[in-house]
Coordinates of C-alpha atoms and ligand atoms in Angstrom, one line a residue:
M1 CA 1.1 11.2 4.2
K2 CA 4.8 10.3 4.2
V3 CA 5.7 6.7 5.3
A4 CA 9.1 6.3 7.0
S5 CA 11.7 3.5 7.3
S6 CA 13.2 2.8 10.7
N7 CA 16.4 4.6 9.6
E8 CA 14.5 7.6 8.4
I9 CA 12.5 7.9 11.6
R10 CA 15.8 7.7 13.6
L11 CA 17.1 10.5 11.4
L12 CA 14.0 12.6 12.0
D13 CA 14.3 11.8 15.7
K14 CA 17.9 13.0 15.7
E15 CA 17.0 16.2 13.9
A16 CA 14.0 16.9 16.1
V17 CA 16.5 16.8 19.0
E18 CA 19.5 18.4 17.5
K19 CA 18.0 20.9 15.0
Y20 CA 14.7 21.7 16.7
G21 CA 15.7 21.4 20.4
I22 CA 13.0 18.8 21.2
S23 CA 14.4 16.5 23.8
H24 CA 14.0 12.7 23.6
E25 CA 12.1 13.0 26.9
I26 CA 9.5 15.3 25.3
L27 CA 9.1 12.9 22.4
M28 CA 8.7 9.9 24.7
E29 CA 6.3 11.8 26.9
N30 CA 4.2 12.8 23.9
A31 CA 4.3 9.2 22.6
G32 CA 3.2 7.6 25.8
A33 CA 0.5 10.2 26.4
A34 CA -0.8 9.6 22.8
V35 CA -1.3 5.9 23.6
A36 CA -3.0 6.8 26.9
R37 CA -5.3 9.1 25.0
L38 CA -6.4 6.4 22.6
I39 CA -7.0 4.0 25.5
L40 CA -9.0 6.7 27.4
H41 CA -11.1 7.3 24.2
T42 CA -11.6 3.6 23.6
A43 CA -11.8 1.9 27.0
S44 CA -13.5 3.0 30.2
E45 CA -11.8 4.2 33.3
E46 CA -12.9 1.2 35.2
D47 CA -10.9 -1.0 32.9
T48 CA -7.8 -2.7 34.1
V49 CA -4.6 -2.3 32.0
A50 CA -1.4 -4.3 31.7
V51 CA 1.6 -2.5 30.2
I52 CA 4.2 -5.0 28.8
A53 CA 7.4 -2.9 28.6
G54 CA 10.5 -4.0 26.7
P55 CA 14.2 -3.1 27.1
G56 CA 14.3 0.1 25.0
N57 CA 12.6 3.3 24.2
N58 CA 9.5 1.5 23.1
G59 CA 9.3 0.2 26.6
G60 CA 9.9 3.8 27.8
D61 CA 6.8 4.9 25.9
G62 CA 4.8 2.2 27.7
L63 CA 6.0 3.4 31.1
V64 CA 4.9 6.9 30.3
C65 CA 1.5 5.6 29.1
A66 CA 1.1 3.7 32.4
R67 CA 1.7 6.9 34.4
H68 CA -0.9 8.8 32.3
L69 CA -3.5 6.1 32.7
A70 CA -2.9 5.7 36.4
S71 CA -3.3 9.5 36.8
H72 CA -6.8 9.1 35.3
G73 CA -7.5 6.6 38.0
M74 CA -7.2 3.5 35.9
D75 CA -5.9 0.3 37.5
V76 CA -2.5 -0.2 35.7
H77 CA 0.1 -2.9 36.2
V78 CA 3.5 -2.8 34.5
Y79 CA 5.3 -6.0 33.5
L80 CA 8.9 -5.2 32.7
V81 CA 10.5 -7.7 30.3
A82 CA 14.0 -6.3 30.7
D83 CA 17.0 -6.1 33.0
P84 CA 16.5 -2.8 34.9
E85 CA 20.2 -2.4 35.1
R86 CA 20.5 -2.3 31.3
L87 CA 17.8 0.4 30.7
S88 CA 18.8 3.7 29.2
E89 CA 18.8 6.7 31.6
L90 CA 15.6 8.1 30.2
V91 CA 13.7 4.8 30.4
K92 CA 15.1 4.3 33.9
K93 CA 13.8 7.7 34.8
N94 CA 10.4 6.8 33.6
L95 CA 10.5 3.5 35.5
D96 CA 11.3 5.4 38.7
R97 CA 8.4 7.7 38.1
V98 CA 6.1 4.7 37.7
A99 CA 7.3 3.2 41.0
L100 CA 7.0 6.6 42.8
A101 CA 3.4 6.8 41.5
N102 CA 2.8 3.4 43.3
I103 CA 2.1 1.7 40.0
P104 CA 2.9 -2.0 40.6
V105 CA 5.8 -3.2 38.5
E106 CA 6.6 -6.9 38.1
K107 CA 9.8 -8.1 36.5
V108 CA 9.3 -10.8 33.9
T109 CA 12.1 -13.3 33.3
E110 CA 12.4 -16.9 32.0
K111 CA 11.4 -18.0 35.5
N112 CA 8.0 -16.5 35.6
V113 CA 7.1 -15.6 32.0
E114 CA 4.6 -18.4 31.7
E115 CA 2.6 -16.8 34.5
L116 CA 1.7 -14.1 31.9
Q117 CA -0.5 -16.7 30.2
D118 CA -2.5 -16.9 33.4
V119 CA -2.7 -13.2 34.4
L120 CA -3.1 -11.3 31.1
P121 CA -6.6 -12.6 30.3
F122 CA -7.8 -10.7 33.5
Y123 CA -6.8 -7.4 32.0
D124 CA -9.2 -5.5 29.8
V125 CA -6.5 -3.7 28.0
I126 CA -2.9 -4.7 27.2
V127 CA -0.3 -2.2 26.0
D128 CA 2.3 -3.8 23.8
A129 CA 5.5 -1.8 24.5
L130 CA 8.0 -4.6 24.0
F131 CA 9.7 -3.5 20.7
G132 CA 9.3 -0.8 18.1
T133 CA 11.7 0.3 15.4
G134 CA 14.6 -1.1 17.3
L135 CA 13.7 -4.7 16.5
T136 CA 16.7 -6.2 14.8
R137 CA 16.3 -10.0 14.9
P138 CA 13.6 -12.6 15.4
L139 CA 12.0 -12.7 18.9
E140 CA 13.0 -15.6 21.0
G141 CA 12.8 -16.8 24.6
V142 CA 11.0 -14.7 27.1
Y143 CA 10.1 -12.1 24.5
K144 CA 8.5 -14.7 22.2
E145 CA 6.6 -16.1 25.2
A146 CA 5.4 -12.7 26.2
V147 CA 4.1 -12.0 22.7
E148 CA 2.2 -15.3 22.7
A149 CA 0.7 -14.6 26.1
I150 CA -0.5 -11.2 24.8
N151 CA -2.0 -12.9 21.7
D152 CA -3.7 -15.5 23.8
S153 CA -5.1 -13.1 26.3
G154 CA -8.4 -12.1 24.5
S155 CA -7.9 -8.6 25.8
L156 CA -8.0 -5.4 23.8
V157 CA -4.4 -5.0 22.5
V158 CA -2.9 -1.6 21.8
S159 CA 0.6 -1.7 20.2
V160 CA 3.1 1.2 20.8
D161 CA 4.5 2.5 17.5
I162 CA 4.5 -1.0 15.8
P163 CA 3.2 -4.4 16.8
S164 CA 6.2 -6.1 18.6
G165 CA 7.7 -8.6 16.3
I166 CA 6.8 -6.8 13.0
N167 CA 9.8 -5.6 11.0
S168 CA 9.2 -1.8 10.6
D169 CA 10.8 -1.8 7.1
T170 CA 9.2 -4.8 5.4
G171 CA 6.2 -5.7 7.5
E172 CA 7.4 -9.3 7.9
V173 CA 6.8 -11.2 11.1
M174 CA 10.2 -11.7 13.0
G175 CA 9.6 -15.1 14.7
T176 CA 6.3 -14.0 16.2
A177 CA 4.4 -10.8 16.5
V178 CA 1.6 -9.1 18.5
K179 CA -1.8 -9.1 16.8
A180 CA -3.0 -5.6 17.8
D181 CA -6.5 -4.1 17.7
F182 CA -4.9 -0.7 17.5
T183 CA -1.4 0.6 16.8
V184 CA -0.5 4.2 17.7
T185 CA 2.6 5.1 15.6
F186 CA 4.8 8.1 16.2
G187 CA 6.1 10.9 14.0
L188 CA 5.1 9.2 10.8
P189 CA 3.7 5.7 9.9
K190 CA 6.3 3.0 9.3
I191 CA 6.5 1.1 6.1
G192 CA 6.1 -2.2 7.9
L193 CA 2.6 -1.1 9.1
L194 CA 1.3 -0.7 5.5
L195 CA 2.8 -3.8 3.9
Y196 CA 1.4 -7.3 4.7
P197 CA 1.5 -9.2 6.9
G198 CA 2.4 -6.1 9.1
A199 CA -0.7 -4.3 8.0
E200 CA -2.8 -7.1 9.3
Y201 CA -1.1 -7.3 12.7
A202 CA -1.3 -3.6 13.2
G203 CA -5.1 -3.5 13.5
E204 CA -6.4 0.1 13.2
I205 CA -3.5 2.4 12.8
L206 CA -3.4 6.0 14.2
V207 CA -0.6 8.4 13.8
S208 CA 0.6 10.8 16.5
H209 CA 3.0 13.5 15.3
I210 CA 4.3 13.9 18.9
S211 CA 5.1 17.6 18.1
Y212 CA 7.6 16.8 15.3
P213 CA 8.0 20.1 13.4
R214 CA 5.9 20.2 10.2
S215 CA 9.1 20.4 8.0
L216 CA 10.1 16.9 9.3
I217 CA 6.7 15.5 8.8
E218 CA 6.7 16.6 5.2
D219 CA 10.5 16.1 4.6
D220 CA 11.2 15.4 0.9
R221 CA 14.0 13.1 1.8
I222 CA 11.3 10.6 2.6
K223 CA 10.4 9.0 -0.7
V224 CA 7.4 6.8 0.3
E225 CA 3.9 8.1 0.8
T226 CA 0.4 6.7 1.2
N227 CA -1.4 6.9 -2.2
D228 CA -3.8 9.7 -1.1
P229 CA -6.4 10.7 -3.7
L230 CA -6.1 13.9 -5.8
Y231 CA -9.3 15.7 -6.7
P232 CA -10.3 14.9 -10.3
P233 CA -10.0 17.4 -13.2
P234 CA -13.4 19.1 -14.0
R235 CA -15.7 17.9 -16.8
Q236 CA -16.4 21.2 -18.6
P237 CA -19.8 21.7 -20.3
D238 CA -18.5 22.6 -23.7
T239 CA -16.5 19.4 -24.3
H240 CA -16.7 16.4 -26.6
K241 CA -15.5 12.8 -26.2
G242 CA -12.1 13.6 -27.6
D243 CA -11.5 15.8 -24.6
Y244 CA -11.7 12.8 -22.3
G245 CA -9.0 10.9 -24.0
K246 CA -8.8 8.6 -27.0
A247 CA -7.4 5.3 -25.8
L248 CA -6.2 2.3 -27.9
F249 CA -6.2 -1.2 -26.5
I250 CA -4.0 -3.7 -28.3
A251 CA -5.3 -6.8 -26.6
G252 CA -7.2 -10.1 -26.8
S253 CA -7.0 -13.3 -28.8
K254 CA -9.4 -16.2 -29.6
R255 CA -8.8 -17.6 -26.2
Y256 CA -9.1 -14.4 -24.2
Y257 CA -12.3 -12.4 -24.9
G258 CA -12.7 -11.1 -21.3
A259 CA -9.5 -9.2 -20.9
P260 CA -9.8 -6.9 -23.9
M261 CA -13.5 -6.2 -23.1
L262 CA -12.8 -5.4 -19.4
A263 CA -9.8 -3.2 -20.2
S264 CA -11.4 -1.2 -23.1
R265 CA -14.8 -0.8 -21.4
S266 CA -13.4 0.1 -18.0
F267 CA -11.7 3.1 -19.7
L268 CA -15.1 4.4 -20.5
K269 CA -16.6 3.5 -17.1
A270 CA -13.9 5.5 -15.4
G271 CA -14.7 8.5 -17.5
G272 CA -12.6 8.1 -20.7
G273 CA -14.1 9.5 -23.9
Y274 CA -13.2 7.3 -26.8
S275 CA -12.2 3.7 -26.5
R276 CA -10.8 1.7 -29.4
L277 CA -10.0 -2.0 -29.2
A278 CA -7.6 -3.5 -31.8
T279 CA -8.1 -7.2 -31.6
V280 CA -8.5 -10.4 -33.6
S281 CA -11.4 -10.2 -35.9
S282 CA -12.9 -13.5 -34.9
I283 CA -13.9 -12.3 -31.4
V284 CA -15.2 -8.8 -32.4
P285 CA -18.8 -9.8 -33.0
F286 CA -19.1 -11.2 -29.5
L287 CA -17.3 -8.3 -27.8
A288 CA -19.5 -5.8 -29.7
I289 CA -22.5 -7.2 -27.9
R290 CA -20.9 -7.0 -24.5
A291 CA -19.3 -3.6 -25.1
P292 CA -21.2 -1.7 -27.7
E293 CA -19.6 1.6 -26.7
V294 CA -16.1 0.4 -27.7
V295 CA -15.0 1.0 -31.3
Y296 CA -13.4 -2.1 -32.8
E297 CA -10.4 -2.3 -35.2
E298 CA -10.3 -5.8 -36.6
L299 CA -6.9 -7.4 -36.9
E300 CA -5.6 -10.4 -38.9
E301 CA -4.9 -13.4 -36.7
T302 CA -2.3 -16.2 -36.6
S303 CA -3.3 -19.8 -36.9
S304 CA -3.5 -19.9 -33.1
G305 CA -6.0 -17.1 -33.1
T306 CA -3.7 -14.4 -31.7
I307 CA -2.8 -11.0 -33.3
S308 CA -0.6 -11.5 -36.3
Y309 CA 2.7 -9.6 -37.0
R310 CA 1.1 -8.5 -40.3
N311 CA -0.8 -5.9 -38.3
L312 CA 2.3 -3.9 -37.4
E313 CA 1.8 -0.9 -39.6
K314 CA -1.9 -0.8 -39.1
I315 CA -1.5 -0.7 -35.3
L316 CA 1.2 2.0 -35.4
K317 CA -1.1 4.1 -37.5
L318 CA -3.9 3.7 -35.0
T319 CA -1.6 4.7 -32.1
E320 CA -1.0 8.1 -33.9
A321 CA -4.7 9.0 -33.4
S322 CA -4.6 8.0 -29.7
D323 CA -3.7 9.8 -26.5
I324 CA -2.8 6.7 -24.6
V325 CA -2.1 3.1 -25.6
A326 CA -2.4 -0.2 -23.6
I327 CA -0.9 -3.4 -24.8
G328 CA -1.1 -6.9 -23.3
P329 CA -4.4 -8.0 -21.7
G330 CA -5.3 -11.4 -23.0
I331 CA -2.9 -11.0 -26.0
G332 CA -1.4 -14.5 -25.5
L333 CA 2.2 -15.7 -25.9
D334 CA 2.3 -16.9 -29.5
D335 CA 5.8 -16.3 -30.9
E336 CA 4.6 -14.2 -33.8
T337 CA 2.5 -12.1 -31.5
A338 CA 5.4 -11.8 -29.1
R339 CA 7.6 -10.6 -31.9
L340 CA 4.9 -8.0 -32.8
V341 CA 4.7 -6.8 -29.2
L342 CA 8.5 -6.4 -28.9
E343 CA 8.5 -4.4 -32.1
L344 CA 5.6 -2.2 -31.1
I345 CA 6.7 -1.2 -27.6
P346 CA 9.7 0.9 -28.6
R347 CA 7.8 2.4 -31.7
I348 CA 4.6 3.5 -30.0
N349 CA 5.2 7.2 -29.5
K350 CA 2.5 7.7 -26.9
P351 CA 2.2 7.1 -23.2
L352 CA 1.9 3.3 -22.8
I353 CA 0.5 0.8 -20.3
I354 CA 2.0 -2.7 -20.5
D355 CA 0.0 -5.5 -18.7
G356 CA -0.7 -9.2 -18.6
D357 CA 0.9 -11.3 -21.3
G358 CA 2.5 -8.1 -22.6
L359 CA 4.7 -8.2 -19.5
T360 CA 5.6 -11.8 -19.9
I361 CA 6.7 -11.0 -23.4
L362 CA 8.6 -7.8 -22.3
A363 CA 10.5 -10.0 -19.8
R364 CA 12.3 -11.5 -22.8
D365 CA 14.0 -8.2 -23.5
T366 CA 13.3 -5.2 -21.1
T367 CA 16.0 -3.1 -22.8
I368 CA 13.4 -2.2 -25.5
L369 CA 11.9 0.3 -23.0
S370 CA 15.1 2.4 -22.8
T371 CA 14.5 4.0 -26.2
R372 CA 11.0 5.1 -25.4
K373 CA 10.5 8.8 -25.4
Y374 CA 7.0 8.7 -23.8
P375 CA 6.1 7.5 -20.3
T376 CA 5.5 3.8 -19.7
V377 CA 3.8 2.0 -16.8
I378 CA 4.0 -1.7 -16.2
T379 CA 1.3 -3.3 -14.0
P380 CA 2.7 -6.7 -12.9
H381 CA 1.3 -8.9 -10.2
P382 CA 4.0 -10.7 -8.2
G383 CA 4.1 -13.6 -10.8
E384 CA 4.8 -11.3 -13.7
M385 CA 7.3 -9.3 -11.6
S386 CA 9.1 -12.6 -10.9
R387 CA 9.4 -13.1 -14.7
L388 CA 10.6 -9.5 -15.2
T389 CA 13.2 -9.7 -12.5
G390 CA 14.1 -13.4 -12.3
K391 CA 13.5 -13.2 -8.6
P392 CA 11.4 -15.9 -6.9
I393 CA 7.8 -14.8 -6.1
E394 CA 8.3 -15.4 -2.4
E395 CA 11.3 -12.9 -2.4
I396 CA 9.2 -10.3 -4.3
K397 CA 6.3 -10.7 -1.8
K398 CA 8.7 -10.0 1.0
S399 CA 10.3 -6.9 -0.6
R400 CA 7.5 -5.4 -2.6
L401 CA 8.5 -1.8 -2.1
K402 CA 12.2 -2.4 -2.7
T403 CA 11.5 -4.5 -5.8
A404 CA 9.1 -2.0 -7.3
L405 CA 11.5 0.9 -6.8
E406 CA 14.5 -1.0 -8.2
V407 CA 12.6 -2.1 -11.3
A408 CA 11.1 1.4 -11.9
Q409 CA 14.6 2.9 -11.7
K410 CA 16.2 0.2 -13.9
L411 CA 13.5 0.3 -16.6
G412 CA 12.9 4.0 -16.4
S413 CA 9.2 3.1 -16.1
Y414 CA 6.4 3.5 -13.6
V415 CA 5.7 0.3 -11.8
V416 CA 2.4 -0.9 -10.3
L417 CA 3.2 -4.0 -8.2
K418 CA -0.3 -5.3 -7.6
G419 CA -1.6 -7.1 -4.5
A420 CA -3.0 -6.2 -1.1
H421 CA -1.9 -2.5 -0.7
T422 CA -0.6 -2.2 -4.3
V423 CA 2.8 -0.4 -4.5
I424 CA 3.3 2.3 -7.2
A425 CA 7.0 3.2 -7.9
T426 CA 8.2 6.0 -10.2
P427 CA 11.4 6.2 -12.2
E428 CA 12.5 9.1 -10.0
G429 CA 12.5 6.9 -7.0
K430 CA 9.3 7.8 -5.3
A431 CA 6.8 5.3 -4.1
Y432 CA 3.1 5.3 -3.1
I433 CA 1.4 2.6 -1.0
N434 CA -2.3 2.3 -2.0
L435 CA -4.8 1.7 0.8
T436 CA -8.0 1.1 -1.1
G437 CA -9.1 -2.4 -2.2
N438 CA -10.0 -5.7 -0.6
P439 CA -9.5 -9.4 -1.0
G440 CA -12.7 -9.7 -3.0
M441 CA -10.7 -8.2 -5.9
A442 CA -8.5 -11.3 -6.1
T443 CA -10.6 -12.5 -9.0
A444 CA -9.7 -13.2 -12.6
G445 CA -9.9 -10.1 -14.8
S446 CA -9.5 -7.6 -11.9
G447 CA -6.1 -6.5 -13.3
D448 CA -7.6 -5.9 -16.8
V449 CA -10.1 -3.4 -15.2
L450 CA -7.1 -1.7 -13.6
V451 CA -5.6 -1.1 -17.1
G452 CA -8.8 0.6 -18.2
A453 CA -9.0 2.6 -15.0
I454 CA -5.4 4.0 -15.3
A455 CA -6.1 4.9 -19.0
G456 CA -9.4 6.5 -18.0
M457 CA -7.7 8.7 -15.4
Y458 CA -5.2 9.9 -18.0
G459 CA -8.2 10.5 -20.3
I460 CA -10.1 12.7 -17.9
G461 CA -7.0 14.9 -17.5
Y462 CA -4.7 13.7 -14.7
G463 CA -1.0 13.9 -15.6
F464 CA 0.6 10.5 -16.3
E465 CA 2.0 9.9 -12.8
E466 CA -1.2 11.1 -11.2
A467 CA -3.2 8.9 -13.6
V468 CA -1.3 5.8 -12.6
R469 CA -1.8 6.6 -8.9
M470 CA -5.5 7.5 -9.3
G471 CA -6.2 4.5 -11.5
V472 CA -5.0 2.3 -8.7
F473 CA -6.9 4.3 -6.1
V474 CA -10.3 4.3 -8.0
H475 CA -9.9 0.7 -9.0
G476 CA -9.6 -0.2 -5.3
L477 CA -12.3 2.2 -4.3
A478 CA -14.6 0.6 -6.9
G479 CA -13.7 -2.8 -5.4
D480 CA -14.6 -1.5 -1.9
L481 CA -17.9 0.0 -3.1
A482 CA -18.7 -3.3 -4.8
A483 CA -17.8 -5.3 -1.7
E484 CA -20.0 -3.0 0.4
S485 CA -22.9 -3.7 -2.0
I486 CA -22.5 -7.4 -2.9
G487 CA -19.9 -8.8 -0.5
M488 CA -16.4 -10.0 -1.3
D489 CA -17.1 -13.5 -2.4
G490 CA -19.3 -12.9 -5.4
L491 CA -17.3 -9.8 -6.5
T492 CA -16.0 -10.3 -10.0
A493 CA -14.0 -8.2 -12.4
V494 CA -17.2 -7.0 -14.0
S495 CA -18.5 -5.9 -10.6
I496 CA -15.4 -3.8 -10.1
M497 CA -15.8 -2.3 -13.6
N498 CA -19.5 -1.5 -13.0
F499 CA -18.6 0.3 -9.8
L500 CA -16.0 2.5 -11.4
P501 CA -18.7 5.2 -12.2
R502 CA -19.9 5.2 -8.6
A503 CA -16.2 5.5 -7.4
M504 CA -15.8 8.5 -9.6
K505 CA -19.1 10.0 -8.4
E506 CA -18.0 9.5 -4.8
L507 CA -14.6 11.1 -5.5
R508 CA -16.2 14.2 -7.1
E509 CA -19.1 14.6 -4.6
N510 CA -17.7 13.3 -1.3
F511 CA -14.0 13.8 -1.7
E512 CA -13.3 14.8 1.9
R513 CA -15.0 11.6 3.2
I514 CA -13.3 9.4 0.6
Y515 CA -10.0 11.0 1.5
N516 CA -10.5 10.5 5.2
E517 CA -11.8 6.9 4.9
N518 CA -8.7 5.9 2.8
S519 CA -5.8 7.5 4.6
L520 CA -4.3 7.1 8.1
P521 CA -6.1 9.0 10.9
V522 CA -4.1 11.4 13.0
L523 CA -4.7 10.9 16.7
V524 CA -5.5 14.3 18.3
Ligands
NPW601 N1 11.8 7.7 16.7 C1 11.1 8.6 17.5 O1 10.8 9.7 17.1 C2 10.7 8.2 18.8 C3 10.8 6.8 19.2 N2 10.2 6.4 20.3 C4 10.2 5.0 20.6 O2 11.5 4.4 20.5 C5 11.3 3.2 19.8 C6 12.7 2.7 19.2 O3 13.4 2.6 20.4 P1 14.8 1.7 20.5 O4 15.6 2.2 19.3 O5 15.3 1.8 21.8 O6 14.4 0.2 20.1 P2 13.2 -0.7 20.7 O7 12.3 -1.0 19.6 O8 12.6 -0.1 21.9 O9 14.0 -2.1 21.0 C7 14.8 -2.1 22.2 C8 16.0 -2.9 22.0 O10 15.7 -4.2 21.9 C9 16.9 -4.9 21.4 N3 16.3 -5.9 20.5 C10 16.1 -5.8 19.2 N4 15.5 -6.9 18.7 C11 15.5 -7.8 19.7 C12 15.1 -9.2 19.9 N5 14.6 -9.8 18.8 N6 15.2 -9.8 21.1 C13 15.7 -9.1 22.1 N7 16.1 -7.8 22.1 C14 16.0 -7.2 20.9 C15 17.7 -3.9 20.7 O11 18.9 -3.8 21.5 P3 20.1 -4.8 21.1 O12 19.8 -6.0 21.9 O13 20.1 -5.1 19.7 O14 21.3 -4.1 21.6 C16 16.9 -2.6 20.8 O15 17.7 -1.5 21.0 C17 10.3 3.4 18.8 O16 9.7 2.3 18.3 C18 9.3 4.3 19.6 O17 8.4 3.5 20.3 C19 9.5 7.3 21.2 O18 10.2 7.3 22.4 C20 9.2 8.6 20.7 C21 10.1 9.2 19.7
ADP602 N1 -6.1 -9.2 -1.3 C1 -6.2 -8.1 -2.1 N2 -6.5 -6.9 -1.5 C2 -6.7 -5.9 -2.3 N3 -6.6 -5.9 -3.7 C3 -6.3 -7.1 -4.3 C4 -6.1 -8.2 -3.5 N4 -5.8 -9.3 -4.3 C5 -5.8 -8.7 -5.6 N5 -6.1 -7.4 -5.5 C6 -6.1 -6.5 -6.7 O1 -6.8 -7.1 -7.7 C7 -6.1 -7.0 -8.9 C8 -5.6 -8.4 -9.3 O2 -5.0 -8.2 -10.6 P1 -4.3 -9.4 -11.3 O3 -3.5 -10.2 -10.3 O4 -3.7 -8.9 -12.5 O5 -5.5 -10.3 -11.6 P2 -5.9 -10.8 -13.1 O6 -4.5 -11.2 -13.7 O7 -6.8 -11.9 -12.9 O8 -6.5 -9.6 -13.8 C9 -4.9 -6.1 -8.6 O9 -5.3 -4.7 -8.9 C10 -4.7 -6.3 -7.2 O10 -4.2 -5.1 -6.5
K603 K1 5.5 -2.3 20.3

């Protein structure tokens, strides 16, 4: 599903009115009615409802919702946090309708806003219609106090379009924000609902298309989408291991055994056919016990136990017999090894995954990617992205989507910016926000498993872009299945790896359910 910025949703809004003849009034009516429907499905008609309406169209939606709930016989009160004189004509019209329907309306100002703390707990349901995509600055004064009263109420909170206080483009909290149980968002989901902390404040998100024409819903001018799964390529009977990809992992060092094992074995666990690990000879005997299915290519090592530069020609030869190459997990930062990595990246004439220390090394000279003729994907966590861009981690965390898109475009490479709701960006300027995964995956080695998963998806036959997307999707799905089975705390990278087969099985046998469980539900 497409995911819109506030500017894009305003453009769609404008075109819905000007090109498709759908009036703002119809859109507002459909929006308010959608929120009412969710409440009628979720609460009971005996419940009492407080609608907290703000100064703009978001408030207008709330007024429409109030009218629909009242017409179902619910006991609804409207608290208007706005100067009625400054309301737009359409919102005023809906305020008049509310008054004419004898729905009590109380004006909230600095003088009486603290009363909200006392009255809101008595309502079963609170509709948060203060602000939506029109939020332009941090909440202060009466608005801030209203939000805090909503959050302190203990009632069921339903946010209109976006939790008030959440920035619809970045997901950051603007001063304060409503913590919603549900958010009904209109037209298309907003970016700020899918990036943290916005994703956490939104609660369960439901989309209502409010009669937008399909062509607007699927408009290619919108470059961000949820990372919805694609059905896997079939495994034909008459095939052999080579048909499911030959992967080469250039990884590991005396210090880091786990990373190379996790990456090279996860490739097989995700369905890949033939996994080769080129690593320092001193750790091969140990790895062979843990990962007997992986074929080992022993490399000469430096005095610090990392891969020596002397292996350059041998490694290039190995890449010629591979379909996809991954470089970096646990490779270390020894200068000689760094020199080898910087020499290899432009000379590997295969699709390439660069991860872990490989990224820290790449940060020394990202221009080496520009000569590559084959697709590249880099898989940084925010720390590695900070080294690649020179931006502080905090800034990256606040602008994950923007940073991923900028770097993808600048480096001509796919970017997987890892974290809660990983962002995938393409060199062509598209981005996908991944919805699988859980905090149990914040565990050492989890990123190494992702490298294998991406390579595995390419091995089983997805195109490169699809393999990057599906690698992230199944990695998160495996993490979710693992968490379901053993909980989040004890979940380790090996658990994620061991649930990759189950994730693939679920994807093949229960695709519809997996799809629905990991995409945004449309409210009908
Ligand atoms: N797009 C669609 O398809 C549809 C959209 N619809 C609805 O419209 C909503 C967008 O409406 P909107 O543009 O009127 O803005 P909204 O969020 O109501 O804010 C109101 C005003 O508040 C102000 N303001 C801003 N920040 C502030 C602050 N911190 N503290 C105080 N004031 C602040 C700012 O005015 P300013 O003060 O900046 O002049 C702003 O104009 C959208 O979320 C959806 O619910 C539906 O009707 C269905 C169709
Ligand atoms: N809170 C979270 N929710 C969902 N996924 C997460 C969360 N924290 C981490 N992950 C995932 O776990 C992996 C962590 O990778 P990384 O940071 O490279 O760990 P390591 O370097 O230890 O392998 C990434 O795929 C990331 O998306
Ligand atoms: K809102």
